[in-house]
CSV table of C-alpha atoms in Angstrom, one decimal:
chain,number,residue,atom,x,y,z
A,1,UNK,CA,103.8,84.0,92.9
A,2,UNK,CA,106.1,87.1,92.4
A,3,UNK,CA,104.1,90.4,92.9
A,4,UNK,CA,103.8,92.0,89.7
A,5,UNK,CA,105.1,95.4,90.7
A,6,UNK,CA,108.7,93.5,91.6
A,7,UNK,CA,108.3,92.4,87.9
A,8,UNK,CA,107.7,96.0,86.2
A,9,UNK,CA,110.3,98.0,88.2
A,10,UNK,CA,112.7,95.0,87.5
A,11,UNK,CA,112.0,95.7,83.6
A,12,UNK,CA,112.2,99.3,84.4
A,13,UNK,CA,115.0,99.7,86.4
A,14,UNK,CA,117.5,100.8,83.5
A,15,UNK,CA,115.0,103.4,82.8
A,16,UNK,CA,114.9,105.0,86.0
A,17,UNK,CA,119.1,104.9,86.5
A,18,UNK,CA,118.9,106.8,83.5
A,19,UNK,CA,116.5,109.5,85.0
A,20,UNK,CA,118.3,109.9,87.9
A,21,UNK,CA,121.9,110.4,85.4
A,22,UNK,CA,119.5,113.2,83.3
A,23,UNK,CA,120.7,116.6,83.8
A,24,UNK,CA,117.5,117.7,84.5
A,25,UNK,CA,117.2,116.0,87.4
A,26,UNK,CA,120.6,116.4,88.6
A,27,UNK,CA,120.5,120.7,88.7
A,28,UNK,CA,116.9,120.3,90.5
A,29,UNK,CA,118.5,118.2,93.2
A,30,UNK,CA,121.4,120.8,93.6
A,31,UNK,CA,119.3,124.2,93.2
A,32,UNK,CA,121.0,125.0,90.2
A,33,UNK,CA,118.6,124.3,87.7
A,34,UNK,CA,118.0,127.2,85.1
A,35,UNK,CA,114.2,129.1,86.0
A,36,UNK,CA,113.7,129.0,81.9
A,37,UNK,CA,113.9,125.2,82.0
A,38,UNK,CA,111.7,124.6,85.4
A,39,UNK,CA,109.4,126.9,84.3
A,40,UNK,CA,108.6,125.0,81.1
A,41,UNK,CA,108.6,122.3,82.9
A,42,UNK,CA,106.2,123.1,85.5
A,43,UNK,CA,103.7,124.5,82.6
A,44,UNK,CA,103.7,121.3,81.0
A,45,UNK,CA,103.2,119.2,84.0
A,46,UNK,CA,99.8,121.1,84.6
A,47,UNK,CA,99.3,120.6,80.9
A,48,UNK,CA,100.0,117.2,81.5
A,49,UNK,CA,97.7,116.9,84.9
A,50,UNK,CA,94.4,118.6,83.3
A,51,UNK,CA,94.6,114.9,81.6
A,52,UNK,CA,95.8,112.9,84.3
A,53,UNK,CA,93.3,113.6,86.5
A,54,UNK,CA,90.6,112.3,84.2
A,55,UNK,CA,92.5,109.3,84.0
A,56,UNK,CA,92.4,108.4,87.3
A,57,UNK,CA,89.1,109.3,87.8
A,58,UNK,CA,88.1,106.7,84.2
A,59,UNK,CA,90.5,103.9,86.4
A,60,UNK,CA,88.3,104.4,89.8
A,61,UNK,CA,84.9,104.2,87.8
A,62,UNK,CA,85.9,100.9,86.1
A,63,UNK,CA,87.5,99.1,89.3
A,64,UNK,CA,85.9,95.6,90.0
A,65,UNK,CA,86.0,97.1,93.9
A,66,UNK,CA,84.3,100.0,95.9
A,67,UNK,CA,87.7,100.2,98.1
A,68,UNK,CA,90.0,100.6,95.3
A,69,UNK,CA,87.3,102.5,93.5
A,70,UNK,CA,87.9,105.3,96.3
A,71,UNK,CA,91.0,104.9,96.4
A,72,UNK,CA,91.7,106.0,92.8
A,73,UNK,CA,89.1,109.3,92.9
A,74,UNK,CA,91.2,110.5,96.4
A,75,UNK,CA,94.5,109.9,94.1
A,76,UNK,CA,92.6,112.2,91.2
A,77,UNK,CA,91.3,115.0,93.9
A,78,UNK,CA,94.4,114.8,95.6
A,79,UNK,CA,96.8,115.3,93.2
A,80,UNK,CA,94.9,118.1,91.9
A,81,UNK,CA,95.1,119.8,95.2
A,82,UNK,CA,98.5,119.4,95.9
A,83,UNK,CA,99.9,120.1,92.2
A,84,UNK,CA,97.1,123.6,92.3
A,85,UNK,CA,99.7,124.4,95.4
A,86,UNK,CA,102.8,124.1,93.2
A,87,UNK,CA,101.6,125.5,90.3
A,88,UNK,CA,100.4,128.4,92.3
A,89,UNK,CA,103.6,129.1,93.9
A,90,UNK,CA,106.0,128.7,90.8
A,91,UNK,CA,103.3,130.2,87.9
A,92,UNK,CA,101.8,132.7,89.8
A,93,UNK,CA,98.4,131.3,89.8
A,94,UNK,CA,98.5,131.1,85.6
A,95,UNK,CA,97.7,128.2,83.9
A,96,UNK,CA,98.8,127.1,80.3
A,97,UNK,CA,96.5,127.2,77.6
A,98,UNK,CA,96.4,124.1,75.6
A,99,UNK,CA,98.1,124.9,72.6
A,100,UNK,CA,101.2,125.4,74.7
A,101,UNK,CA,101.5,121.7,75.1
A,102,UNK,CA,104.7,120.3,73.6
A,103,UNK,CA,105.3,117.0,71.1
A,104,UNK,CA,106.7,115.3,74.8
A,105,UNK,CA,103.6,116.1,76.9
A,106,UNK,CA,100.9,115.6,73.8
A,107,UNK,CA,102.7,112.1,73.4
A,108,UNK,CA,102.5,111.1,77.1
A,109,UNK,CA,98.9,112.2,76.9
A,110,UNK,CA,97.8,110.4,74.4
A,111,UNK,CA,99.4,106.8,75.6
A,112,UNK,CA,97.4,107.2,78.5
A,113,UNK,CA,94.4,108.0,76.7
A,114,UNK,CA,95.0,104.7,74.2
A,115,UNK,CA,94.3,102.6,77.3
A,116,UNK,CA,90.5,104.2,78.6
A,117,UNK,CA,89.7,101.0,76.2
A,118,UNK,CA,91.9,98.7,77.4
A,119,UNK,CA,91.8,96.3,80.5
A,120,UNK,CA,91.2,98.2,83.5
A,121,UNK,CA,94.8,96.1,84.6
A,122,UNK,CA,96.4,97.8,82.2
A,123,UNK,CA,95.1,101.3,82.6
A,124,UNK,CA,96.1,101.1,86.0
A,125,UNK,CA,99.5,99.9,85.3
A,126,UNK,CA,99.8,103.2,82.5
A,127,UNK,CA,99.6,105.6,85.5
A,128,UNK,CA,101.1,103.8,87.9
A,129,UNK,CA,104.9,105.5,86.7
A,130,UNK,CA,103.6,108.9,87.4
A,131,UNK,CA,103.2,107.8,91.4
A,132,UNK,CA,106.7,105.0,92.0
A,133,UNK,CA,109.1,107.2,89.4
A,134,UNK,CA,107.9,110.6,91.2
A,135,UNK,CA,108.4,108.6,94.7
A,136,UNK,CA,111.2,107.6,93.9
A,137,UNK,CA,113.1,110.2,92.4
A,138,UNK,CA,111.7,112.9,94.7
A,139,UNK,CA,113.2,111.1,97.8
A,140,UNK,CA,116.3,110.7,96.2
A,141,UNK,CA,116.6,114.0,95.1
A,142,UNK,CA,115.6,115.2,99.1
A,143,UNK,CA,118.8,112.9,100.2
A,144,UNK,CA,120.9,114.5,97.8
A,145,UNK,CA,119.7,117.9,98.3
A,146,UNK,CA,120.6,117.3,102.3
A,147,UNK,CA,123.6,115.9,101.2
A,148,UNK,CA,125.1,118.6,99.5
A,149,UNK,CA,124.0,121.1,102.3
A,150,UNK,CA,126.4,118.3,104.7
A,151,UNK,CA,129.1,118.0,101.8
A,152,UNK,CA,129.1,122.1,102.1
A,153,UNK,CA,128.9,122.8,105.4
A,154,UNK,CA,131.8,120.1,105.8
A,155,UNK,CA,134.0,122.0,102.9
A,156,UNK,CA,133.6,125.4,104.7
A,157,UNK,CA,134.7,124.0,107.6
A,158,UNK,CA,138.0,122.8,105.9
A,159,UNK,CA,138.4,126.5,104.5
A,160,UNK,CA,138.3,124.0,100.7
A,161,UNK,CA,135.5,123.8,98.0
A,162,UNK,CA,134.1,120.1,97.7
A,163,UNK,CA,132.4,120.4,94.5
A,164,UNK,CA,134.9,118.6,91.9
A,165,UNK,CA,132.5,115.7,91.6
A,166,UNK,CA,129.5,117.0,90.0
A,167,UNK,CA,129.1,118.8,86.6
A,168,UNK,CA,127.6,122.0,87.9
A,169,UNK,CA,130.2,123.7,89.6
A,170,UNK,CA,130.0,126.1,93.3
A,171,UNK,CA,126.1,125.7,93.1
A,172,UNK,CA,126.0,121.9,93.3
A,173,UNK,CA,125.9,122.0,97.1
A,174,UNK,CA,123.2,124.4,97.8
A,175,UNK,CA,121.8,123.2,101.0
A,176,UNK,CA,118.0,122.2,101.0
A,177,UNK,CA,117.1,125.2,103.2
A,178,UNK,CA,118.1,127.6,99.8
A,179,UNK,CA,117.5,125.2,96.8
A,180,UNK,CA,114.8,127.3,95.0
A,181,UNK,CA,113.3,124.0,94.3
A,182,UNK,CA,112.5,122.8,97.7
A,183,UNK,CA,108.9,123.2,97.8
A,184,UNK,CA,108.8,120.7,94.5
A,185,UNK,CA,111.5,118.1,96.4
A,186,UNK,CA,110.0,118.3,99.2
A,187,UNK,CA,105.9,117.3,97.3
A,188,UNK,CA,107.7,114.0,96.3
A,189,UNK,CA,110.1,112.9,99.2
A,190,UNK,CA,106.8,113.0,101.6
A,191,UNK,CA,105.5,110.1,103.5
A,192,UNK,CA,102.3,111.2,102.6
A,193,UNK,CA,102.9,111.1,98.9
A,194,UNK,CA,104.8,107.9,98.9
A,195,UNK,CA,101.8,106.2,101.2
A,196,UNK,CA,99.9,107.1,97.4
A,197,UNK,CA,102.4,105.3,95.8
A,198,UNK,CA,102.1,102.6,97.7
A,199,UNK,CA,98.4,102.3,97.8
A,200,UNK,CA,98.4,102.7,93.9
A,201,UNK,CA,100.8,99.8,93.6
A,202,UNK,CA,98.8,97.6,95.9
A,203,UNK,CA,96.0,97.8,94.2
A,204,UNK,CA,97.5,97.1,90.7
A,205,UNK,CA,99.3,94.1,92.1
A,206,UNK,CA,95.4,92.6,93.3
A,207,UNK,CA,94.7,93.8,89.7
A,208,UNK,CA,97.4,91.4,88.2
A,209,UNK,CA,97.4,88.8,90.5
A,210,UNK,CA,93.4,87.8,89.1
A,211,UNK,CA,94.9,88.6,86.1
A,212,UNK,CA,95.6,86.0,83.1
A,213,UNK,CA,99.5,86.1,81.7
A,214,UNK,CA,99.0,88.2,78.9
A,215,UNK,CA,96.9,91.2,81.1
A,216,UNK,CA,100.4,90.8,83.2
A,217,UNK,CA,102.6,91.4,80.2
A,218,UNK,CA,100.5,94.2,78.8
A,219,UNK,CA,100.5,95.7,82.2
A,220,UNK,CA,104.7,95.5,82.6
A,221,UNK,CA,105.0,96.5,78.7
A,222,UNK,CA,103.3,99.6,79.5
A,223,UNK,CA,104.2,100.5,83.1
A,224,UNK,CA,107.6,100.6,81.0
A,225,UNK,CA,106.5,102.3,78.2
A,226,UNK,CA,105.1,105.2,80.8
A,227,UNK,CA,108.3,105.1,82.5
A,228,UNK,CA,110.7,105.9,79.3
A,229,UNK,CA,107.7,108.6,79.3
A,230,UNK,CA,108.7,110.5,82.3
A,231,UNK,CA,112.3,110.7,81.0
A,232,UNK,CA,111.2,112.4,78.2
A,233,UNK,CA,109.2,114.8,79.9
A,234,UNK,CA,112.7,115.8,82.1
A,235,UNK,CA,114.9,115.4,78.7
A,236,UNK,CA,112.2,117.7,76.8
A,237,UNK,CA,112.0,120.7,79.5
A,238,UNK,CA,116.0,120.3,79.5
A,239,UNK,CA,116.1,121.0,76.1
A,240,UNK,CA,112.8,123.7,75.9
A,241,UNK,CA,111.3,121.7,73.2
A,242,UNK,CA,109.7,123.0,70.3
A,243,UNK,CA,107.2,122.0,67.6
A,244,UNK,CA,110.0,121.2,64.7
A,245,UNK,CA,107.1,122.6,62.0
């Protein structure tokens, strides 16, 4: 039988070619993206993390087994170590109140929440996005980040500017070494973070895999729900969304 997970990022694949077009993601990559916007996004991503914590910890206390059980609390008191770290360093040590939470972040939220009362297969699946997209992305936006500082250090050499093929001009090949961002890219693109991601995945595909066919189509229906939700999140801090009333 086809893993699951080959399944859901199959379904979600336009999704994610999408995130790595957004803007967003394209001026954190070359250093270039605006403090205002990183900052709001950074204070909704701990907004965002007081709750999805707790739903790791719910998916580790309803896990048939002890191994995955413990698996899914390290995930929950690792994440909130290494995010602490990042939100230290970019906020100063502050931390959002609640009501700062924007329409984006409050809807993520709460489609994780829906599932605490849904098959455990399909809990899992919900916060499975926030691990593969985060993987993903965050090793493809450490390539390009050492790509640029290459694609730079080749155009000086020439005595000629090589930045004609992106949208954001002389910054757009910012070297790793001085993106402001690093720190963030570099979270992601680790070995360590991906050997989560990886772990996480496992253990939903055992989930699926004793699974009837409709647990396995809930499970892809929202790993791809979650998905379209971490595009949001980018496309809201580009934007500095607001409460419209």
């Amino acid at each position: 039988m086809r893993r699951w997970s080959d399944e859901a990022w199959e379904a979600a694949l336009p999704v994610y070619e999408k995130i790595l077009a957004h803007p967003f993601v394209g001026a954190l990559a070359d250093g270039s993206l605006p403090e205002e916007r990183f900052r709001f996004y950074i204070r909704q991503d701990a907004l965002y993390l007081d709750g999805y914590a707790r739903r790791l910890a719910h998916v580790a206390a309803r896990l048939p087994r002890k191994e995955q059980a413990e698996r899914f609390l390290h995930f929950a008191l690792d994440g909130i170590e290494v995010e602490r770290a990042l939100h230290a360093q970019f906020l100063a040590g502050s931390h959002p109140a609640p009501e700062e939470i924007s329409p984006t972040c409050l809807l993520y939220t709460s489609v994780l929440d829906a599932q605490a009362l849904a098959p455990v297969e399909v809990e899992a699946a919900a916060v499975l996005p926030c691990f593969v997209v985060y993987q993903r992305v965050g090793e493809w936006i450490h390539a390009r980040a050492e790509g640029n500082g290459r694609r730079a250090a080749d155009g000086l050499a020439a005595g000629s500017a090589t930045h004609a093929d992106t949208p954001t001009g002389p910054k757009a090949h910012r070297p790793l070494a001085e993106n402001p961002y690093r720190a963030w890219i570099e979270t992601y693109a680790d070995p360590a973070f991906a050997a989560s991601a990886e772990q996480a995945t496992a253990i939903c595909n055992e989930l699926a895999a004793a699974a009837g066919e409709e647990t396995r189509r809930r499970m892809s229906e929202l790993f791809v729900r979650c998905t379209r939700m971490e595009w949001l999140f980018w496309e809201s801090a580009w934007n500095l969304e607001t409460w419209k009333i």
